[in-house]
């Protein structure tokens, strides 16, 4: 009853949301995941690094989203929750740690999803992995001397689809930035990650969510609007 009466809806989605589609989570990821979840591995072995992450992209792309996504889509743009009004800003938002990109397959969530760890089906220029806050990192001299980024590198994004994925897997070529020819990397926040090409867009989407949340808080506090926060697949532990 409270859900049907809601004027605003926040969907907090964790690994369990992905697991119900049959996707691997951090808990049951391959043993080499921790090694490959480090930009330093890209600098040492670009081909091995990209093969590993393209395997994840392939799994994410080829896996069908479970029925729960469609149900949520019908709740929102589908009108099943009649009090979620169409405003200048959406009446709902997805805040997720998942990197599989499945929410953005559904029209309701294309522009109202905050992927706080990024999206593994998008690749960005890796020219920035040798820098931290604009300064060269220790141990990255060779990488930084060999890579010559341009102003366009930070905005260069390649979206991985089935056709491009097939070409890359068949050719075994390393996907390179078209502006500086540096290897590209998944748009995913990794261990020891200081790459502003990834950090900046992720932080931008977090800021967009925070602005939306401020609008919701004001509406709930001043107009007695009803907010429902639904947690899906986040586990039983609350920090």
PDB file of C-alpha atoms in Angstrom:
ATOM      1  CA  UNK A   1       0.000   0.000   0.000  1.00  0.00           C
ATOM      2  CA  UNK A   2       2.823   2.402   0.886  1.00  0.00           C
ATOM      3  CA  UNK A   3       4.531   1.583  -2.409  1.00  0.00           C
ATOM      4  CA  UNK A   4       1.448   2.433  -4.474  1.00  0.00           C
ATOM      5  CA  UNK A   5       1.074   5.720  -2.607  1.00  0.00           C
ATOM      6  CA  UNK A   6       4.701   6.747  -3.119  1.00  0.00           C
ATOM      7  CA  UNK A   7       5.536   9.994  -4.926  1.00  0.00           C
ATOM      8  CA  UNK A   8       9.259   9.260  -5.004  1.00  0.00           C
ATOM      9  CA  UNK A   9      11.092   5.950  -5.305  1.00  0.00           C
ATOM     10  CA  UNK A  10      14.740   5.136  -4.631  1.00  0.00           C
ATOM     11  CA  UNK A  11      15.982   1.704  -5.725  1.00  0.00           C
ATOM     12  CA  UNK A  12      19.171   0.608  -3.970  1.00  0.00           C
ATOM     13  CA  UNK A  13      20.538  -2.364  -5.900  1.00  0.00           C
ATOM     14  CA  UNK A  14      23.454  -4.568  -4.900  1.00  0.00           C
ATOM     15  CA  UNK A  15      25.072  -7.757  -6.129  1.00  0.00           C
ATOM     16  CA  UNK A  16      22.013  -9.892  -5.437  1.00  0.00           C
ATOM     17  CA  UNK A  17      20.152  -8.067  -8.205  1.00  0.00           C
ATOM     18  CA  UNK A  18      22.793  -9.243 -10.678  1.00  0.00           C
ATOM     19  CA  UNK A  19      23.087 -12.715  -9.178  1.00  0.00           C
ATOM     20  CA  UNK A  20      19.428 -13.466  -9.898  1.00  0.00           C
ATOM     21  CA  UNK A  21      20.251 -13.132 -13.611  1.00  0.00           C
ATOM     22  CA  UNK A  22      23.025 -15.683 -13.154  1.00  0.00           C
ATOM     23  CA  UNK A  23      25.860 -13.146 -13.145  1.00  0.00           C
ATOM     24  CA  UNK A  24      28.932 -13.586 -10.979  1.00  0.00           C
ATOM     25  CA  UNK A  25      29.319 -11.351  -7.930  1.00  0.00           C
ATOM     26  CA  UNK A  26      32.477 -10.248  -6.135  1.00  0.00           C
ATOM     27  CA  UNK A  27      32.056 -13.118  -3.689  1.00  0.00           C
ATOM     28  CA  UNK A  28      32.176 -15.789  -6.409  1.00  0.00           C
ATOM     29  CA  UNK A  29      34.272 -14.020  -9.055  1.00  0.00           C
ATOM     30  CA  UNK A  30      37.221 -15.877 -10.637  1.00  0.00           C
ATOM     31  CA  UNK A  31      40.299 -16.118  -8.443  1.00  0.00           C
ATOM     32  CA  UNK A  32      42.284 -13.820 -10.759  1.00  0.00           C
ATOM     33  CA  UNK A  33      39.674 -11.054 -10.383  1.00  0.00           C
ATOM     34  CA  UNK A  34      41.570  -9.241  -7.614  1.00  0.00           C
ATOM     35  CA  UNK A  35      44.746  -9.242  -9.723  1.00  0.00           C
ATOM     36  CA  UNK A  36      42.933  -7.982 -12.803  1.00  0.00           C
ATOM     37  CA  UNK A  37      40.993  -5.355 -10.867  1.00  0.00           C
ATOM     38  CA  UNK A  38      44.083  -3.135 -10.781  1.00  0.00           C
ATOM     39  CA  UNK A  39      45.114  -0.644 -13.504  1.00  0.00           C
ATOM     40  CA  UNK A  40      48.744  -1.672 -12.997  1.00  0.00           C
ATOM     41  CA  UNK A  41      47.925  -4.976 -14.695  1.00  0.00           C
ATOM     42  CA  UNK A  42      46.892  -3.058 -17.809  1.00  0.00           C
ATOM     43  CA  UNK A  43      50.251  -1.294 -17.908  1.00  0.00           C
ATOM     44  CA  UNK A  44      52.124  -4.607 -17.636  1.00  0.00           C
ATOM     45  CA  UNK A  45      49.959  -6.792 -19.880  1.00  0.00           C
ATOM     46  CA  UNK A  46      47.405  -4.827 -21.940  1.00  0.00           C
ATOM     47  CA  UNK A  47      46.264  -7.835 -23.970  1.00  0.00           C
ATOM     48  CA  UNK A  48      45.764 -10.147 -20.970  1.00  0.00           C
ATOM     49  CA  UNK A  49      43.999  -7.375 -19.052  1.00  0.00           C
ATOM     50  CA  UNK A  50      41.599  -6.581 -21.894  1.00  0.00           C
ATOM     51  CA  UNK A  51      40.895 -10.275 -22.645  1.00  0.00           C
ATOM     52  CA  UNK A  52      39.854 -10.740 -19.027  1.00  0.00           C
ATOM     53  CA  UNK A  53      37.555  -7.723 -18.902  1.00  0.00           C
ATOM     54  CA  UNK A  54      36.093  -8.328 -22.352  1.00  0.00           C
ATOM     55  CA  UNK A  55      35.126 -11.755 -21.034  1.00  0.00           C
ATOM     56  CA  UNK A  56      33.085 -10.012 -18.360  1.00  0.00           C
ATOM     57  CA  UNK A  57      31.559  -7.694 -20.968  1.00  0.00           C
ATOM     58  CA  UNK A  58      30.593 -10.696 -23.058  1.00  0.00           C
ATOM     59  CA  UNK A  59      28.962 -12.389 -20.069  1.00  0.00           C
ATOM     60  CA  UNK A  60      27.052  -9.227 -19.145  1.00  0.00           C
ATOM     61  CA  UNK A  61      25.887  -8.589 -22.710  1.00  0.00           C
ATOM     62  CA  UNK A  62      24.821 -12.160 -23.451  1.00  0.00           C
ATOM     63  CA  UNK A  63      23.005 -12.712 -20.152  1.00  0.00           C
ATOM     64  CA  UNK A  64      19.288 -11.992 -20.137  1.00  0.00           C
ATOM     65  CA  UNK A  65      18.079  -9.670 -17.393  1.00  0.00           C
ATOM     66  CA  UNK A  66      15.766 -11.417 -14.945  1.00  0.00           C
ATOM     67  CA  UNK A  67      12.078 -10.513 -14.717  1.00  0.00           C
ATOM     68  CA  UNK A  68      12.604  -8.178 -11.759  1.00  0.00           C
ATOM     69  CA  UNK A  69      13.990  -5.457 -14.017  1.00  0.00           C
ATOM     70  CA  UNK A  70      10.891  -5.515 -16.176  1.00  0.00           C
ATOM     71  CA  UNK A  71       8.675  -5.344 -13.101  1.00  0.00           C
ATOM     72  CA  UNK A  72      10.512  -2.253 -11.850  1.00  0.00           C
ATOM     73  CA  UNK A  73      10.299  -0.718 -15.331  1.00  0.00           C
ATOM     74  CA  UNK A  74       6.516  -1.193 -15.306  1.00  0.00           C
ATOM     75  CA  UNK A  75       6.284   0.370 -11.870  1.00  0.00           C
ATOM     76  CA  UNK A  76       7.996   3.509 -13.140  1.00  0.00           C
ATOM     77  CA  UNK A  77       7.446   4.541 -16.767  1.00  0.00           C
ATOM     78  CA  UNK A  78       4.870   1.785 -17.138  1.00  0.00           C
ATOM     79  CA  UNK A  79       2.558   3.595 -14.736  1.00  0.00           C
ATOM     80  CA  UNK A  80       1.935   0.749 -12.294  1.00  0.00           C
ATOM     81  CA  UNK A  81       2.720   3.171  -9.464  1.00  0.00           C
ATOM     82  CA  UNK A  82       0.287   5.976 -10.341  1.00  0.00           C
ATOM     83  CA  UNK A  83       1.630   8.539  -7.877  1.00  0.00           C
ATOM     84  CA  UNK A  84       5.093   8.600  -9.434  1.00  0.00           C
ATOM     85  CA  UNK A  85       4.538  11.772 -11.429  1.00  0.00           C
ATOM     86  CA  UNK A  86       6.504  12.818 -14.481  1.00  0.00           C
ATOM     87  CA  UNK A  87       8.437  15.928 -13.485  1.00  0.00           C
ATOM     88  CA  UNK A  88      11.348  17.930 -14.835  1.00  0.00           C
ATOM     89  CA  UNK A  89      13.400  15.394 -12.884  1.00  0.00           C
ATOM     90  CA  UNK A  90      12.490  11.726 -12.637  1.00  0.00           C
ATOM     91  CA  UNK A  91      10.362  10.531  -9.719  1.00  0.00           C
ATOM     92  CA  UNK A  92      12.644   7.537  -9.261  1.00  0.00           C
ATOM     93  CA  UNK A  93      16.346   6.790  -9.203  1.00  0.00           C
ATOM     94  CA  UNK A  94      18.503   3.655  -9.164  1.00  0.00           C
ATOM     95  CA  UNK A  95      21.614   3.765  -6.982  1.00  0.00           C
ATOM     96  CA  UNK A  96      23.669   0.657  -7.674  1.00  0.00           C
ATOM     97  CA  UNK A  97      27.110  -0.817  -7.090  1.00  0.00           C
ATOM     98  CA  UNK A  98      26.641  -3.230 -10.003  1.00  0.00           C
ATOM     99  CA  UNK A  99      28.771  -2.733 -13.124  1.00  0.00           C
ATOM    100  CA  UNK A 100      26.847  -4.972 -15.556  1.00  0.00           C
ATOM    101  CA  UNK A 101      24.752  -2.150 -17.062  1.00  0.00           C
ATOM    102  CA  UNK A 102      21.517  -4.145 -16.948  1.00  0.00           C
ATOM    103  CA  UNK A 103      19.375  -1.355 -15.487  1.00  0.00           C
ATOM    104  CA  UNK A 104      20.137   0.851 -18.481  1.00  0.00           C
ATOM    105  CA  UNK A 105      18.573  -1.721 -20.788  1.00  0.00           C
ATOM    106  CA  UNK A 106      15.202  -0.465 -19.576  1.00  0.00           C
ATOM    107  CA  UNK A 107      13.720   2.857 -20.639  1.00  0.00           C
ATOM    108  CA  UNK A 108      12.787   3.887 -17.104  1.00  0.00           C
ATOM    109  CA  UNK A 109      16.382   3.862 -15.944  1.00  0.00           C
ATOM    110  CA  UNK A 110      18.473   5.103 -18.878  1.00  0.00           C
ATOM    111  CA  UNK A 111      18.762   8.608 -17.404  1.00  0.00           C
ATOM    112  CA  UNK A 112      18.056   7.851 -13.748  1.00  0.00           C
ATOM    113  CA  UNK A 113      20.721   5.340 -12.738  1.00  0.00           C
ATOM    114  CA  UNK A 114      23.793   6.124 -10.680  1.00  0.00           C
ATOM    115  CA  UNK A 115      26.380   3.380 -11.177  1.00  0.00           C
ATOM    116  CA  UNK A 116      28.713   4.193  -8.301  1.00  0.00           C
ATOM    117  CA  UNK A 117      31.408   1.748  -9.485  1.00  0.00           C
ATOM    118  CA  UNK A 118      30.983   2.438 -13.204  1.00  0.00           C
ATOM    119  CA  UNK A 119      29.946   0.280 -16.144  1.00  0.00           C
ATOM    120  CA  UNK A 120      32.029  -2.603 -17.526  1.00  0.00           C
ATOM    121  CA  UNK A 121      30.396  -2.325 -20.956  1.00  0.00           C
ATOM    122  CA  UNK A 122      31.948   1.087 -21.528  1.00  0.00           C
ATOM    123  CA  UNK A 123      35.667   1.559 -22.218  1.00  0.00           C
ATOM    124  CA  UNK A 124      37.693   4.715 -21.636  1.00  0.00           C
ATOM    125  CA  UNK A 125      41.186   5.861 -22.527  1.00  0.00           C
ATOM    126  CA  UNK A 126      43.628   4.598 -19.875  1.00  0.00           C
ATOM    127  CA  UNK A 127      46.150   7.404 -20.396  1.00  0.00           C
ATOM    128  CA  UNK A 128      45.429   8.747 -16.908  1.00  0.00           C
ATOM    129  CA  UNK A 129      46.245   5.653 -14.849  1.00  0.00           C
ATOM    130  CA  UNK A 130      49.787   6.908 -14.166  1.00  0.00           C
ATOM    131  CA  UNK A 131      48.575  10.112 -12.534  1.00  0.00           C
ATOM    132  CA  UNK A 132      46.983  10.976  -9.196  1.00  0.00           C
ATOM    133  CA  UNK A 133      45.320  14.371  -8.729  1.00  0.00           C
ATOM    134  CA  UNK A 134      47.151  15.662 -11.780  1.00  0.00           C
ATOM    135  CA  UNK A 135      50.597  14.540 -10.607  1.00  0.00           C
ATOM    136  CA  UNK A 136      52.715  11.677 -11.879  1.00  0.00           C
ATOM    137  CA  UNK A 137      52.533   8.586  -9.658  1.00  0.00           C
ATOM    138  CA  UNK A 138      55.691   6.932  -8.371  1.00  0.00           C
ATOM    139  CA  UNK A 139      56.575   3.815 -10.364  1.00  0.00           C
ATOM    140  CA  UNK A 140      54.750   4.959 -13.503  1.00  0.00           C
ATOM    141  CA  UNK A 141      57.571   6.813 -15.276  1.00  0.00           C
ATOM    142  CA  UNK A 142      57.794   4.524 -18.310  1.00  0.00           C
ATOM    143  CA  UNK A 143      54.027   4.494 -18.810  1.00  0.00           C
ATOM    144  CA  UNK A 144      53.758   8.262 -18.520  1.00  0.00           C
ATOM    145  CA  UNK A 145      56.750   8.834 -20.825  1.00  0.00           C
ATOM    146  CA  UNK A 146      55.300   6.512 -23.484  1.00  0.00           C
ATOM    147  CA  UNK A 147      51.725   7.841 -23.416  1.00  0.00           C
ATOM    148  CA  UNK A 148      50.820  11.210 -24.922  1.00  0.00           C
ATOM    149  CA  UNK A 149      47.167  12.020 -24.180  1.00  0.00           C
ATOM    150  CA  UNK A 150      45.224  14.780 -25.894  1.00  0.00           C
ATOM    151  CA  UNK A 151      42.441  16.968 -24.521  1.00  0.00           C
ATOM    152  CA  UNK A 152      39.906  14.644 -26.165  1.00  0.00           C
ATOM    153  CA  UNK A 153      41.038  11.482 -24.353  1.00  0.00           C
ATOM    154  CA  UNK A 154      39.101  12.172 -21.140  1.00  0.00           C
ATOM    155  CA  UNK A 155      35.751  12.230 -22.975  1.00  0.00           C
ATOM    156  CA  UNK A 156      36.437   9.324 -25.321  1.00  0.00           C
ATOM    157  CA  UNK A 157      34.070   6.431 -24.561  1.00  0.00           C
ATOM    158  CA  UNK A 158      33.586   3.217 -26.537  1.00  0.00           C
ATOM    159  CA  UNK A 159      30.402   1.324 -25.804  1.00  0.00           C
ATOM    160  CA  UNK A 160      30.924  -2.407 -26.145  1.00  0.00           C
ATOM    161  CA  UNK A 161      28.185  -4.192 -28.085  1.00  0.00           C
ATOM    162  CA  UNK A 162      27.951  -7.711 -29.507  1.00  0.00           C
ATOM    163  CA  UNK A 163      29.370  -6.756 -32.908  1.00  0.00           C
ATOM    164  CA  UNK A 164      32.428  -4.924 -31.553  1.00  0.00           C
ATOM    165  CA  UNK A 165      32.946  -7.633 -28.957  1.00  0.00           C
ATOM    166  CA  UNK A 166      33.020 -10.342 -31.639  1.00  0.00           C
ATOM    167  CA  UNK A 167      35.547  -8.355 -33.673  1.00  0.00           C
ATOM    168  CA  UNK A 168      37.845  -7.820 -30.700  1.00  0.00           C
ATOM    169  CA  UNK A 169      37.700 -11.443 -29.567  1.00  0.00           C
ATOM    170  CA  UNK A 170      38.287 -12.792 -33.085  1.00  0.00           C
ATOM    171  CA  UNK A 171      41.110 -10.408 -33.969  1.00  0.00           C
ATOM    172  CA  UNK A 172      42.764 -10.525 -30.505  1.00  0.00           C
ATOM    173  CA  UNK A 173      43.696  -6.888 -31.066  1.00  0.00           C
ATOM    174  CA  UNK A 174      44.090  -4.520 -28.122  1.00  0.00           C
ATOM    175  CA  UNK A 175      41.406  -1.820 -28.136  1.00  0.00           C
ATOM    176  CA  UNK A 176      43.237   1.519 -28.357  1.00  0.00           C
ATOM    177  CA  UNK A 177      42.187   5.110 -27.800  1.00  0.00           C
ATOM    178  CA  UNK A 178      41.758   6.720 -31.211  1.00  0.00           C
ATOM    179  CA  UNK A 179      43.235   9.993 -29.953  1.00  0.00           C
ATOM    180  CA  UNK A 180      46.489   8.881 -28.275  1.00  0.00           C
ATOM    181  CA  UNK A 181      46.694   5.131 -29.029  1.00  0.00           C
ATOM    182  CA  UNK A 182      46.869   4.217 -25.343  1.00  0.00           C
ATOM    183  CA  UNK A 183      45.114   0.965 -24.385  1.00  0.00           C
ATOM    184  CA  UNK A 184      41.542   1.408 -23.255  1.00  0.00           C
ATOM    185  CA  UNK A 185      40.123   0.152 -19.984  1.00  0.00           C
ATOM    186  CA  UNK A 186      36.672  -0.667 -18.647  1.00  0.00           C
ATOM    187  CA  UNK A 187      34.881   2.291 -17.091  1.00  0.00           C
ATOM    188  CA  UNK A 188      35.011   0.581 -13.701  1.00  0.00           C
ATOM    189  CA  UNK A 189      36.442   1.782 -10.410  1.00  0.00           C
ATOM    190  CA  UNK A 190      39.298  -0.588  -9.504  1.00  0.00           C
ATOM    191  CA  UNK A 191      41.687  -1.099  -6.616  1.00  0.00           C
ATOM    192  CA  UNK A 192      44.341   1.642  -6.320  1.00  0.00           C
ATOM    193  CA  UNK A 193      42.535   3.573  -9.059  1.00  0.00           C
ATOM    194  CA  UNK A 194      43.537   7.217  -9.544  1.00  0.00           C
ATOM    195  CA  UNK A 195      42.490   7.565 -13.196  1.00  0.00           C
ATOM    196  CA  UNK A 196      40.554  10.811 -13.580  1.00  0.00           C
ATOM    197  CA  UNK A 197      39.182   9.584 -16.936  1.00  0.00           C
ATOM    198  CA  UNK A 198      37.115   7.139 -14.859  1.00  0.00           C
ATOM    199  CA  UNK A 199      36.831   8.927 -11.515  1.00  0.00           C
ATOM    200  CA  UNK A 200      35.489  12.177 -12.954  1.00  0.00           C
ATOM    201  CA  UNK A 201      32.461  10.755 -14.821  1.00  0.00           C
ATOM    202  CA  UNK A 202      31.590   8.462 -11.899  1.00  0.00           C
ATOM    203  CA  UNK A 203      31.737  11.430  -9.515  1.00  0.00           C
ATOM    204  CA  UNK A 204      29.656  13.485 -11.961  1.00  0.00           C
ATOM    205  CA  UNK A 205      26.882  10.884 -11.866  1.00  0.00           C
ATOM    206  CA  UNK A 206      27.091  10.748  -8.075  1.00  0.00           C
ATOM    207  CA  UNK A 207      26.661  14.524  -7.974  1.00  0.00           C
ATOM    208  CA  UNK A 208      23.619  14.313 -10.270  1.00  0.00           C
ATOM    209  CA  UNK A 209      22.094  11.783  -7.889  1.00  0.00           C
ATOM    210  CA  UNK A 210      22.852  13.985  -4.860  1.00  0.00           C
ATOM    211  CA  UNK A 211      21.139  16.957  -6.530  1.00  0.00           C
ATOM    212  CA  UNK A 212      18.099  14.786  -7.259  1.00  0.00           C
ATOM    213  CA  UNK A 213      18.082  13.517  -3.673  1.00  0.00           C
ATOM    214  CA  UNK A 214      18.095  17.113  -2.388  1.00  0.00           C
ATOM    215  CA  UNK A 215      14.983  17.850  -4.462  1.00  0.00           C
ATOM    216  CA  UNK A 216      13.301  14.773  -3.000  1.00  0.00           C
ATOM    217  CA  UNK A 217      14.242  15.704   0.570  1.00  0.00           C
ATOM    218  CA  UNK A 218      12.796  19.185   0.118  1.00  0.00           C
ATOM    219  CA  UNK A 219       9.576  17.845  -1.371  1.00  0.00           C
ATOM    220  CA  UNK A 220       9.124  15.296   1.414  1.00  0.00           C
ATOM    221  CA  UNK A 221       9.901  17.828   4.155  1.00  0.00           C
ATOM    222  CA  UNK A 222       7.864  20.750   2.792  1.00  0.00           C
ATOM    223  CA  UNK A 223       5.014  19.156   0.862  1.00  0.00           C
ATOM    224  CA  UNK A 224       4.497  15.936   2.828  1.00  0.00           C
ATOM    225  CA  UNK A 225       5.277  13.860  -0.252  1.00  0.00           C
ATOM    226  CA  UNK A 226       5.771  10.148   0.246  1.00  0.00           C
ATOM    227  CA  UNK A 227       9.159   8.515  -0.358  1.00  0.00           C
ATOM    228  CA  UNK A 228       9.799   4.783  -0.580  1.00  0.00           C
ATOM    229  CA  UNK A 229      13.353   3.399  -0.459  1.00  0.00           C
ATOM    230  CA  UNK A 230      13.551  -0.159  -1.726  1.00  0.00           C
ATOM    231  CA  UNK A 231      16.715  -2.185  -1.152  1.00  0.00           C
ATOM    232  CA  UNK A 232      17.280  -5.082  -3.547  1.00  0.00           C
ATOM    233  CA  UNK A 233      20.109  -7.583  -3.325  1.00  0.00           C
ATOM    234  CA  UNK A 234      22.277  -5.572  -0.953  1.00  0.00           C
ATOM    235  CA  UNK A 235      22.679  -8.260   1.691  1.00  0.00           C
ATOM    236  CA  UNK A 236      21.605  -8.388   5.351  1.00  0.00           C
ATOM    237  CA  UNK A 237      24.544  -6.447   6.817  1.00  0.00           C
ATOM    238  CA  UNK A 238      24.085  -2.732   7.455  1.00  0.00           C
ATOM    239  CA  UNK A 239      27.385  -0.884   8.145  1.00  0.00           C
TER     240      UNK A 239
END
